Short mmCIF file of C-alpha atoms and ligand atoms in Angstrom, two decimals:
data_model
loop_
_atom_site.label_atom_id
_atom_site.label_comp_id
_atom_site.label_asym_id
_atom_site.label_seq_id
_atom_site.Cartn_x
_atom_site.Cartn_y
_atom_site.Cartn_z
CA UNK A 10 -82.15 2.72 -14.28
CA UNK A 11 -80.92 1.09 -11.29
CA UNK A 12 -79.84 -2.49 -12.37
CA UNK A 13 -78.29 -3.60 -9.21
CA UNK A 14 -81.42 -2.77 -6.79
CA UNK A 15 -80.27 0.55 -5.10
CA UNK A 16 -76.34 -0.66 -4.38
CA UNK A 17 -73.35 0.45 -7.02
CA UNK A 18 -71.48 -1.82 -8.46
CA UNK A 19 -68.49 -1.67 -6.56
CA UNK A 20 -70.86 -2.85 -3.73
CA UNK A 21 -72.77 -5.38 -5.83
CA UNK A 22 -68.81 -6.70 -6.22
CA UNK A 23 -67.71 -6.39 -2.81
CA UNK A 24 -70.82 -7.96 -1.23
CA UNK A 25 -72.51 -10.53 -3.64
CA UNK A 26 -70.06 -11.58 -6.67
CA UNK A 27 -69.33 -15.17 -6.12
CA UNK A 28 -70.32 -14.53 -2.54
CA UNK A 29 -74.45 -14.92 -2.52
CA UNK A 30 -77.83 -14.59 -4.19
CA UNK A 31 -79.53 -11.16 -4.71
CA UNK A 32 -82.37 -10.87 -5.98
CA UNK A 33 -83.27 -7.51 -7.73
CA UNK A 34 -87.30 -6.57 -8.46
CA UNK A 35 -87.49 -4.43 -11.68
CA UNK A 36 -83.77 -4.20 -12.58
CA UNK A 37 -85.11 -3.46 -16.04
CA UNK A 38 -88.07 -1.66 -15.62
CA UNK A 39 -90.90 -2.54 -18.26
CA UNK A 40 -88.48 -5.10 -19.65
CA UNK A 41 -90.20 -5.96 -23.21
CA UNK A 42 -88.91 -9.63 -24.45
CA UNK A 43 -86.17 -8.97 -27.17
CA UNK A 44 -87.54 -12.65 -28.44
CA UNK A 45 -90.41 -14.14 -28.94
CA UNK A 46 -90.99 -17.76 -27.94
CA UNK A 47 -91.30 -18.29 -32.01
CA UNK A 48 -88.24 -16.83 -32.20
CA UNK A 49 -86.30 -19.14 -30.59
CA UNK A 50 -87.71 -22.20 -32.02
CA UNK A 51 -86.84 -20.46 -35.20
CA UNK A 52 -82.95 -20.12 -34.21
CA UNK A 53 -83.17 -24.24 -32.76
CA UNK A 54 -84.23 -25.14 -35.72
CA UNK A 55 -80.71 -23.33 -37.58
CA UNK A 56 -77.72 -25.79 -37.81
CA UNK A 57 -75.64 -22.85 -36.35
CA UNK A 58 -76.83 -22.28 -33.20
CA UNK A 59 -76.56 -24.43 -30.39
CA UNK A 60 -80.22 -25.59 -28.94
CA UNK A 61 -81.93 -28.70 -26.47
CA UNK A 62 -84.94 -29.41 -25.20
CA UNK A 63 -85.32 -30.76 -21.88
CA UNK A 64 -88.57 -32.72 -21.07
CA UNK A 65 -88.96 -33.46 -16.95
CA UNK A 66 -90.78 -36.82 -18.09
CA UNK A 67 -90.23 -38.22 -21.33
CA UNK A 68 -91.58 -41.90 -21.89
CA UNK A 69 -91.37 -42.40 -18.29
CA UNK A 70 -87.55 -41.42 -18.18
CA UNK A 71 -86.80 -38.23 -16.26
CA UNK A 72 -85.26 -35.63 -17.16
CA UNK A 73 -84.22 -36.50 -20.70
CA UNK A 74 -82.26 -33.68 -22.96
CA UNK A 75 -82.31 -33.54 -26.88
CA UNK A 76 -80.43 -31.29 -29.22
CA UNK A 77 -80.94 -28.81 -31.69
CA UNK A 78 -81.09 -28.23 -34.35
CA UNK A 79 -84.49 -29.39 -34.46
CA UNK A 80 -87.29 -29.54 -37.61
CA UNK A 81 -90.15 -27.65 -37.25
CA UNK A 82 -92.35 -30.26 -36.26
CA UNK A 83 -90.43 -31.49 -33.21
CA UNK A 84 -92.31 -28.36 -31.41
CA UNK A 85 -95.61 -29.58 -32.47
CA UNK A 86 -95.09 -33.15 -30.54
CA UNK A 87 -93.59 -31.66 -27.35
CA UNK A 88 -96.24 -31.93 -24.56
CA UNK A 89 -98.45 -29.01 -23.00
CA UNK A 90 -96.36 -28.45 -20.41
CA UNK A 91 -93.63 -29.29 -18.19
CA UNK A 92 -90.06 -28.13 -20.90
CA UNK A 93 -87.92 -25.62 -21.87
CA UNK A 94 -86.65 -25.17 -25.03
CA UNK A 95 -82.61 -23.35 -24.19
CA UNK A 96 -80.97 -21.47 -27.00
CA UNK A 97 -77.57 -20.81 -26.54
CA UNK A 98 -75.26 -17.57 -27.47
CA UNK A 99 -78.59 -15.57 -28.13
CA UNK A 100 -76.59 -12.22 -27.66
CA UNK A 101 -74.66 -13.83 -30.96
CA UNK A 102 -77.51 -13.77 -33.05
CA UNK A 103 -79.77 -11.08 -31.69
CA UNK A 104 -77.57 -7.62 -31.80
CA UNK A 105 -80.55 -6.15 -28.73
CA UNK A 106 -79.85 -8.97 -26.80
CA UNK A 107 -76.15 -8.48 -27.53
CA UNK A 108 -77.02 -4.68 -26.69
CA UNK A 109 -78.15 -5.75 -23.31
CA UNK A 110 -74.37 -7.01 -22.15
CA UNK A 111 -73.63 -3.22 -22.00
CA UNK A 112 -75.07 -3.16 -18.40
CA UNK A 113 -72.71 -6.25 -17.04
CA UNK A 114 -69.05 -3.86 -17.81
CA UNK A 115 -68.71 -3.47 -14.30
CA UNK A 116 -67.73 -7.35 -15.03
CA UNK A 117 -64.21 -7.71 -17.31
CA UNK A 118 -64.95 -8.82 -20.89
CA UNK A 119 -63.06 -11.88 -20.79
CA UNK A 120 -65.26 -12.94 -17.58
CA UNK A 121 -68.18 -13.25 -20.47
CA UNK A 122 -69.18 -16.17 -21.81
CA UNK A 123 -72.73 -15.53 -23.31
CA UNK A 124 -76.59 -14.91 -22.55
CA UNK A 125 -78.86 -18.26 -22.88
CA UNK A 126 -82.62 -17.94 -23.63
CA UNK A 127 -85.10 -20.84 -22.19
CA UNK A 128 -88.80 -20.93 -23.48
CA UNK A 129 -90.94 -23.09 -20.86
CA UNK A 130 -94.39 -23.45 -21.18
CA UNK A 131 -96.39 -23.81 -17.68
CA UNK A 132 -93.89 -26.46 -15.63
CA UNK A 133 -91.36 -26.18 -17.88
CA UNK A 134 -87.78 -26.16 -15.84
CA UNK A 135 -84.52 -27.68 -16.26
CA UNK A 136 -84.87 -29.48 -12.53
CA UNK A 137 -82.74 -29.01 -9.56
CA UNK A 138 -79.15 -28.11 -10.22
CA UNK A 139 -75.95 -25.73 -9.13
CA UNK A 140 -73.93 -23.91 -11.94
CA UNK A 141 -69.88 -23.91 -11.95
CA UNK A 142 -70.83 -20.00 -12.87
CA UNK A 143 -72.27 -17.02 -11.98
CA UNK A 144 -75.35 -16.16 -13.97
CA UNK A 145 -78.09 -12.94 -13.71
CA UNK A 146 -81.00 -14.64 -14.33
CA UNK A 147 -83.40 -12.01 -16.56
CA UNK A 148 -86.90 -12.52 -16.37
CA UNK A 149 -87.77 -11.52 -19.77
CA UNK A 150 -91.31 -12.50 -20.47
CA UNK A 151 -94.04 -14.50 -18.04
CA UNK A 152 -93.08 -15.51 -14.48
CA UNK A 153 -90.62 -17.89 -12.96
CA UNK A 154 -91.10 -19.36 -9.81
CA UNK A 155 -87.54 -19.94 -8.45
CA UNK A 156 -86.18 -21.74 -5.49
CA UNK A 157 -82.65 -21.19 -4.46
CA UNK A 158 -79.84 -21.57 -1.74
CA UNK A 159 -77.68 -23.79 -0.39
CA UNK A 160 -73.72 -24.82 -1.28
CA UNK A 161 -73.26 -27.71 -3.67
CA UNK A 162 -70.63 -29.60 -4.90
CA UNK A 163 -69.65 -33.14 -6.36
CA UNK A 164 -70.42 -34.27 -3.30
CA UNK A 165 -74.25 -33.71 -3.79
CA UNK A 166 -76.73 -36.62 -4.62
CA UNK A 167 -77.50 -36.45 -8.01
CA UNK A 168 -80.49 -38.17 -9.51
CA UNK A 169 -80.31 -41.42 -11.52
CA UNK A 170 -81.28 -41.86 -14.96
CA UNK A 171 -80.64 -39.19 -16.06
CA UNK A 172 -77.70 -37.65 -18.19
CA UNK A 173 -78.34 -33.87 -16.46
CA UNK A 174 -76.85 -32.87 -13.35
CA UNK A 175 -80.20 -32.90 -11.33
CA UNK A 176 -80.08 -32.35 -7.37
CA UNK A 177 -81.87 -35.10 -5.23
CA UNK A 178 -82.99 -34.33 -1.77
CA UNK A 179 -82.55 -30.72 -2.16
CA UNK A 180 -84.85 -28.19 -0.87
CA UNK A 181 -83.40 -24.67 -1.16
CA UNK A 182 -83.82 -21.99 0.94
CA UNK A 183 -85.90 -18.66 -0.36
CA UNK A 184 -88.61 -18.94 -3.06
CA UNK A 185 -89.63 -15.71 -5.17
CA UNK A 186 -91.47 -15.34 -8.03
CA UNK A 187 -89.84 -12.98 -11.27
CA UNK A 188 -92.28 -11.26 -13.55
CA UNK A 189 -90.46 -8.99 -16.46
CA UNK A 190 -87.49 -6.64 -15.45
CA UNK A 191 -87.09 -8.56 -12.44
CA UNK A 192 -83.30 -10.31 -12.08
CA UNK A 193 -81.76 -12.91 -9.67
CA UNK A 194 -77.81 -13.00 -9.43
CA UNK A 195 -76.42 -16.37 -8.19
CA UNK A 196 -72.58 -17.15 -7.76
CA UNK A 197 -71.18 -20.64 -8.68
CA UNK A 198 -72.43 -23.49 -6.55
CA UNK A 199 -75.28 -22.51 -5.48
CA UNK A 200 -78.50 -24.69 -6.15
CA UNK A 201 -81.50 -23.47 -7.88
CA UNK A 202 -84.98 -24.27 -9.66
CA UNK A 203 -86.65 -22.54 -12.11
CA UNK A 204 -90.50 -23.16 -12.54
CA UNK A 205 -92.50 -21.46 -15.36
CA UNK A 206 -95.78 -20.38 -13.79
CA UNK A 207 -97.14 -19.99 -17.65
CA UNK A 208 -95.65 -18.85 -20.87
CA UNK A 209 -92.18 -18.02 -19.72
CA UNK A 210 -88.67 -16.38 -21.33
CA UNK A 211 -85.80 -15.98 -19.24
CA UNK A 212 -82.57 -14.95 -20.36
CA UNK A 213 -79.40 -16.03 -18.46
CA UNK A 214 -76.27 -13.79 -18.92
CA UNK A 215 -73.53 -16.00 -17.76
CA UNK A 216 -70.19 -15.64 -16.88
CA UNK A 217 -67.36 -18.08 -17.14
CA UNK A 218 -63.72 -18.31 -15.19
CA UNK A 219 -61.08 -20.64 -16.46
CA UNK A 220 -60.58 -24.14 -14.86
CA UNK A 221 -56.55 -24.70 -13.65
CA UNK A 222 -56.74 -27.66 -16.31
CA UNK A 223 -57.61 -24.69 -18.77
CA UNK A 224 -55.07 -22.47 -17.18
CA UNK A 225 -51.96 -25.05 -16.98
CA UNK A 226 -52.77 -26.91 -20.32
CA UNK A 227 -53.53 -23.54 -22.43
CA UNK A 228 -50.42 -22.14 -21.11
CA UNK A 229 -47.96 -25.22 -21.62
CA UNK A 230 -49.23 -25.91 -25.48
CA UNK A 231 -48.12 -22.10 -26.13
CA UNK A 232 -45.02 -22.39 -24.37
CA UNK A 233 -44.14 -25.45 -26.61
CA UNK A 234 -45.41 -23.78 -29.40
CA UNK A 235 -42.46 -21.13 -29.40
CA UNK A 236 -39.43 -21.39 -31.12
CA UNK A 237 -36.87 -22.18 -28.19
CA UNK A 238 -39.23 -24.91 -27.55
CA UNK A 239 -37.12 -27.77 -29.36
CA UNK A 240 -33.96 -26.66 -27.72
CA UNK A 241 -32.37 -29.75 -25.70
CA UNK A 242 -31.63 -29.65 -21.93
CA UNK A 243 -27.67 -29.70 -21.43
CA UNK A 244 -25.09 -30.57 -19.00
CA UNK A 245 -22.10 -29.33 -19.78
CA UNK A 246 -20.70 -30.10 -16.15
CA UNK A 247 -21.75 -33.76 -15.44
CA UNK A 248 -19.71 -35.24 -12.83
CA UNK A 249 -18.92 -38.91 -12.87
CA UNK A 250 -21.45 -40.75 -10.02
CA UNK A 251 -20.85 -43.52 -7.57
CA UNK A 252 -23.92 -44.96 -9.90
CA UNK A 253 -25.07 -45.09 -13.17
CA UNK A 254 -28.81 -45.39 -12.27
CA UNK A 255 -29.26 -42.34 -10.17
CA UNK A 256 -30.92 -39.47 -11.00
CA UNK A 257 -28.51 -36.98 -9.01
CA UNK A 258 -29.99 -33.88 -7.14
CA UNK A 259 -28.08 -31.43 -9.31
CA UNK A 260 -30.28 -32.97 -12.67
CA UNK A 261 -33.45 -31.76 -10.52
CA UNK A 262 -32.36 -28.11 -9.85
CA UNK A 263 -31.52 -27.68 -13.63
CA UNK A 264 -35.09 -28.78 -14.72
CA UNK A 265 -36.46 -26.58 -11.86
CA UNK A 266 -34.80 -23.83 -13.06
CA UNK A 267 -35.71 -24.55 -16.62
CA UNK A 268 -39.47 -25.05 -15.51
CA UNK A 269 -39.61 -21.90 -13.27
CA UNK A 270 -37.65 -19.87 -16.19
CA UNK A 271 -40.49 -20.94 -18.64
CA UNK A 272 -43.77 -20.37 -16.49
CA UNK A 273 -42.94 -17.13 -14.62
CA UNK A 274 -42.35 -15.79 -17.97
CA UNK A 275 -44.76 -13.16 -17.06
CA UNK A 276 -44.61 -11.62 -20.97
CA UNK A 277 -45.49 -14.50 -22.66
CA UNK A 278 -47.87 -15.39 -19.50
CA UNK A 279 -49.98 -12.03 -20.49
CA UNK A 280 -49.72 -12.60 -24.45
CA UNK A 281 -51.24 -15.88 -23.67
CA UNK A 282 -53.64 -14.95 -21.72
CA UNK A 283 -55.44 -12.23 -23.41
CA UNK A 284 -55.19 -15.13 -26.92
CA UNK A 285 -56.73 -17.54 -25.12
CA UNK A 286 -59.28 -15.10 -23.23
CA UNK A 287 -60.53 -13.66 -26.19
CA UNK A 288 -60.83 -16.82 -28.44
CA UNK A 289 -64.37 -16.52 -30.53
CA UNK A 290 -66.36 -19.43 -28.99
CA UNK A 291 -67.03 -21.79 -32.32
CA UNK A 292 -65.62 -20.91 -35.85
CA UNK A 293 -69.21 -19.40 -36.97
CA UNK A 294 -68.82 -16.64 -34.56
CA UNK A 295 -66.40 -14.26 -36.72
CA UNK A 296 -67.20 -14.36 -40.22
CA UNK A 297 -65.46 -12.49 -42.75
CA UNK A 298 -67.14 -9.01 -44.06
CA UNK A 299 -68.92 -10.40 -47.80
CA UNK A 300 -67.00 -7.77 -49.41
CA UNK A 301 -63.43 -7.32 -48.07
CA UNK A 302 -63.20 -3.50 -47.34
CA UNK A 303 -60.28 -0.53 -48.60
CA UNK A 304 -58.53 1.16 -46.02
CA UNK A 305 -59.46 4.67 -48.10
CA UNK A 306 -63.62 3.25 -47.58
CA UNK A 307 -62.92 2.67 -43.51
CA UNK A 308 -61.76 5.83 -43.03
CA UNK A 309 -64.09 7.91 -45.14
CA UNK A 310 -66.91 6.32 -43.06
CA UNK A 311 -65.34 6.91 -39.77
CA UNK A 312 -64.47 10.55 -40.40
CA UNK A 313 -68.37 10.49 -41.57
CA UNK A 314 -69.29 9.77 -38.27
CA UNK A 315 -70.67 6.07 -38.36
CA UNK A 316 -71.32 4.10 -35.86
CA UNK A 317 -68.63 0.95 -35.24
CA UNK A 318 -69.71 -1.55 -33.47
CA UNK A 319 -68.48 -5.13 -32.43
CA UNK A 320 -69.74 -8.28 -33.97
CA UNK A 321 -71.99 -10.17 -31.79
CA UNK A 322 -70.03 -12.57 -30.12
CA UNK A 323 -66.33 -11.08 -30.67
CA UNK A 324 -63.96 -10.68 -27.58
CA UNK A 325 -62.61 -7.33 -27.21
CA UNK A 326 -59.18 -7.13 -23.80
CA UNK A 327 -56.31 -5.54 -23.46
CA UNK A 328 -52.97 -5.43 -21.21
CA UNK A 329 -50.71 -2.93 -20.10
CA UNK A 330 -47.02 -4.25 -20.79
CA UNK A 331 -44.14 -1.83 -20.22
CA UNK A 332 -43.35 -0.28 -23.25
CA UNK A 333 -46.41 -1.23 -25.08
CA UNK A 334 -50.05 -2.30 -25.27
CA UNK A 335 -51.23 -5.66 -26.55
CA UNK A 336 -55.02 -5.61 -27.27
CA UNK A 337 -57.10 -8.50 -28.05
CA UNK A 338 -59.51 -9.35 -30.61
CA UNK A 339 -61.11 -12.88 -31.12
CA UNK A 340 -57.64 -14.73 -30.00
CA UNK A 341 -55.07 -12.66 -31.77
CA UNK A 342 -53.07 -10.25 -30.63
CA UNK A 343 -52.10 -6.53 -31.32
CA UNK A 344 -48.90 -5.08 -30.32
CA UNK A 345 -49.51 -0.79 -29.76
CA UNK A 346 -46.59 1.50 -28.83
CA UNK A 347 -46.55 5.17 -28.72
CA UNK A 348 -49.45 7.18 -29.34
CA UNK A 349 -51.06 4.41 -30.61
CA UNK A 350 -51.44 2.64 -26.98
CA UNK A 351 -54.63 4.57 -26.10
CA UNK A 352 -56.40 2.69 -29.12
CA UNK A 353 -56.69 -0.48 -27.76
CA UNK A 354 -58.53 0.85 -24.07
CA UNK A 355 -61.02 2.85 -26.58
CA UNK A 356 -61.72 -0.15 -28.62
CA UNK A 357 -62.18 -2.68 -25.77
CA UNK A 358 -64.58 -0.15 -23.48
CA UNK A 359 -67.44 -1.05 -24.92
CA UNK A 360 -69.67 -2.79 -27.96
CA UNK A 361 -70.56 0.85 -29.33
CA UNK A 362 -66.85 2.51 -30.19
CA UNK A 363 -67.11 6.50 -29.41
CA UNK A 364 -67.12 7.81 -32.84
CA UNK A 365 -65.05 11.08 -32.35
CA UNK A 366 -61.73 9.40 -30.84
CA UNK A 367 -62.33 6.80 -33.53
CA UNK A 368 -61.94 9.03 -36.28
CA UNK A 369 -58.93 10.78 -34.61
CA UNK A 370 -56.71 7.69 -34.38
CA UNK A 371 -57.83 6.23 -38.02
CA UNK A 372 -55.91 9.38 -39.28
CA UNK A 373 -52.86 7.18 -38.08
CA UNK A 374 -52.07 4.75 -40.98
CA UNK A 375 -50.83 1.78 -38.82
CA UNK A 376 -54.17 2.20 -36.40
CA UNK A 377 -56.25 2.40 -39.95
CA UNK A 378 -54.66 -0.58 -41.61
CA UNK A 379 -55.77 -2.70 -38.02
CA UNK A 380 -59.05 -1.33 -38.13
CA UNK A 381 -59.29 -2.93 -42.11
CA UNK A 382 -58.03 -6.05 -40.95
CA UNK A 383 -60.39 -6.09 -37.89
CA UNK A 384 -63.29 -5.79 -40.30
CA UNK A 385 -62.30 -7.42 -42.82
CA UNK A 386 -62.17 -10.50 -40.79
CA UNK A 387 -65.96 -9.81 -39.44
CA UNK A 388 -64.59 -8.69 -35.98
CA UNK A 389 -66.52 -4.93 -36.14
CA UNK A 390 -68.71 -3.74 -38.11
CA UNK A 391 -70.72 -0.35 -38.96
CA UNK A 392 -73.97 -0.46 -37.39
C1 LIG B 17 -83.62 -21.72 -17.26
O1 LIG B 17 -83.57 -20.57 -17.71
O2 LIG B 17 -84.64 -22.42 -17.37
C2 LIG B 17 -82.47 -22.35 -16.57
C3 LIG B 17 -81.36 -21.44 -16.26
C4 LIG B 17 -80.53 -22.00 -15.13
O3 LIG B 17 -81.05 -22.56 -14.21
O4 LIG B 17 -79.30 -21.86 -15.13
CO1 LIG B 18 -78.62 -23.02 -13.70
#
């Protein structure tokens, strides 16, 4: 298969990633709809999943959006034509549309965020906009007529009544039509339209990338979370001052120095990171296994050979420290040392775990009691 149109992915990276559009015919060919358009109104009608329905002209109003989850009779009142039905986190819910994430691992796991389905009939779209992410835009089922190009930002005129970000005077610059298997990627920014020419699925495996209010504010709270955070700020050498009311120079360099201390802590900068990378997206994502599991049961069916896999929707990373490996798994963190550092890389490679190293390291105890934990708190599974 050749996903990325005829270039590897180190080129795909070098040349397109959050630089511009490429659009790829047949990156899966004969791509068969995981889904059905029944399908998803089935999942936006479950209180779990997150579901809306845009309509481009609803009671004379454009562009309105409702949310899921919606009763089965909301789908009988939509119009003919002209909106999309978007299901959110369908690689959650769907383990082949989970499976299909496999082909993005040129792309870090904690760049993920999730694949989103839309359902148009003929018409349908979700107007004019730009994305804050890059997205591969699957053509899954039907054709998609989209138009694309063009840097936007705040700056852009947005239309009015409306409570979506919809582009005004925009025009693009390229037009193709997608029928099954075909793919467009497009980098942050960049305005698009998607038209259903008639019955139409596409999926939209997104990616996401921290904002530096994310960044800063994640970081801070979990600074002030540890213990030396309610420690006082001293000054055992205060000289007397001309005056009272100033703040001298010296009282400046000590927070400074305090500040710099804390943040280039580059330790608890990488434990932080890989907590808050990995954090499951809503509480329903990990669920605890129905029957917690024995560390004797794990083992006998890894050394049997079965298949572990990740639950839909975990978040598998991990860093090289010094002396150790932390991995990842749905926020927490691991600490490995020894031979148990190579774990974490074979866990995080991949939704399917390779079976044979697997049963090698669950001989350790330590490794084997993680594994129990990780299932028992619905992180993996056995397929
Ligand atoms: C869609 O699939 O209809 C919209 C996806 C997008 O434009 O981001
Ligand atoms: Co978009």
């Amino acid at each position: 298969m050749d996903m990325l149109g005829g270039i590897t992915p180190a080129e795909f990276l070098r040349d397109y990633w959050q630089k511009k559009p490429l659009v790829i015919r047949q990156a899966f060919p004969g791509f068969v709809s995981p889904v059905t358009a029944d399908e998803l109104a089935g999942l936006a009608c479950e209180e779990t999943v997150e579901s809306r329905i845009v309509i481009e002209s609803d009671a004379g109003k454009p562009w309105q959006v409702h949310n899921g989850p919606f009763s089965e009779e909301r789908f009988s009142k939509l119009p003919e034509q002209d909106w999309t039905l978007l299901v959110q986190g369908l690689d959650h819910w769907v383990p082949e549309v989970a499976d299909l994430l496999e082909h993005f691992r040129f792309v870090p796991n904690w760049r993920l965020d999730d694949i989103m389905a839309s359902y148009a009939p003929k018409g349908g779209s979700v107007g004019p906009h730009y994305d804050q992410y890059d997205v591969f835009l699957l053509q899954a089922q039907g054709h998609r007529r989209w138009t694309f190009g063009g840097e936007c930002g705040s700056e852009s005129s947005r239309l009015e009544g409306t409570p979506l970000r919809i582009l005004s005077d925009w025009q693009g610059e390229e037009t193709v039509v997608l029928e099954p298997g075909d793919m467009l990627y497009l980098p942050p920014a960049i305005g698009h339209h998607g038209v259903a020419e008639d019955d139409c699925i596409t999926l939209s495996v997104g990616f996401r990338a921290p904002t530096v209010d994310d960044l800063l504010t994640g970081f801070t709270d979990f600074l002030c979370n540890q213990p030396n955070a309610a420690e006082h700020m001293n000054d055992p050498d205060l000289a007397v001052q001309d005056n009272p009311g100033a703040i001298a120079p010296v009282v400046i360099d000590r927070l400074e120095a305090l500040i710099q201390e804390k943040i280039g802590d580059r330790r608890n900068l990488s434990l932080w990171f890989g907590q808050f990378a990995t954090a499951p997206k809503s509480v329903e994502t990990v669920v605890p296994a129905d029957e917690p599991a024995a560390s004797e049961d794990l083992q006998a069916a890894i050394q049997a050979g079965e298949q572990v896999r990740w639950n839909e929707g975990s978040r598998f990373a991990f860093h090289e420290l010094d002396n150790e490996t932390a991995l990842f798994v749905d926020g927490e963190q691991y600490l490995l040392r020894g031979d148990a550092r190579p774990f974490a890389p074979l866990l995080c490679a991949g939704a399917r775990v390779e079976t044979q190293a697997l049963a090698a390291f669950a001989e350790d105890e330590a490794i084997l009691g993680l594994l129990t934990n990780l299932y028992n708190q619905g992180s993996i599974y056995f397929e």
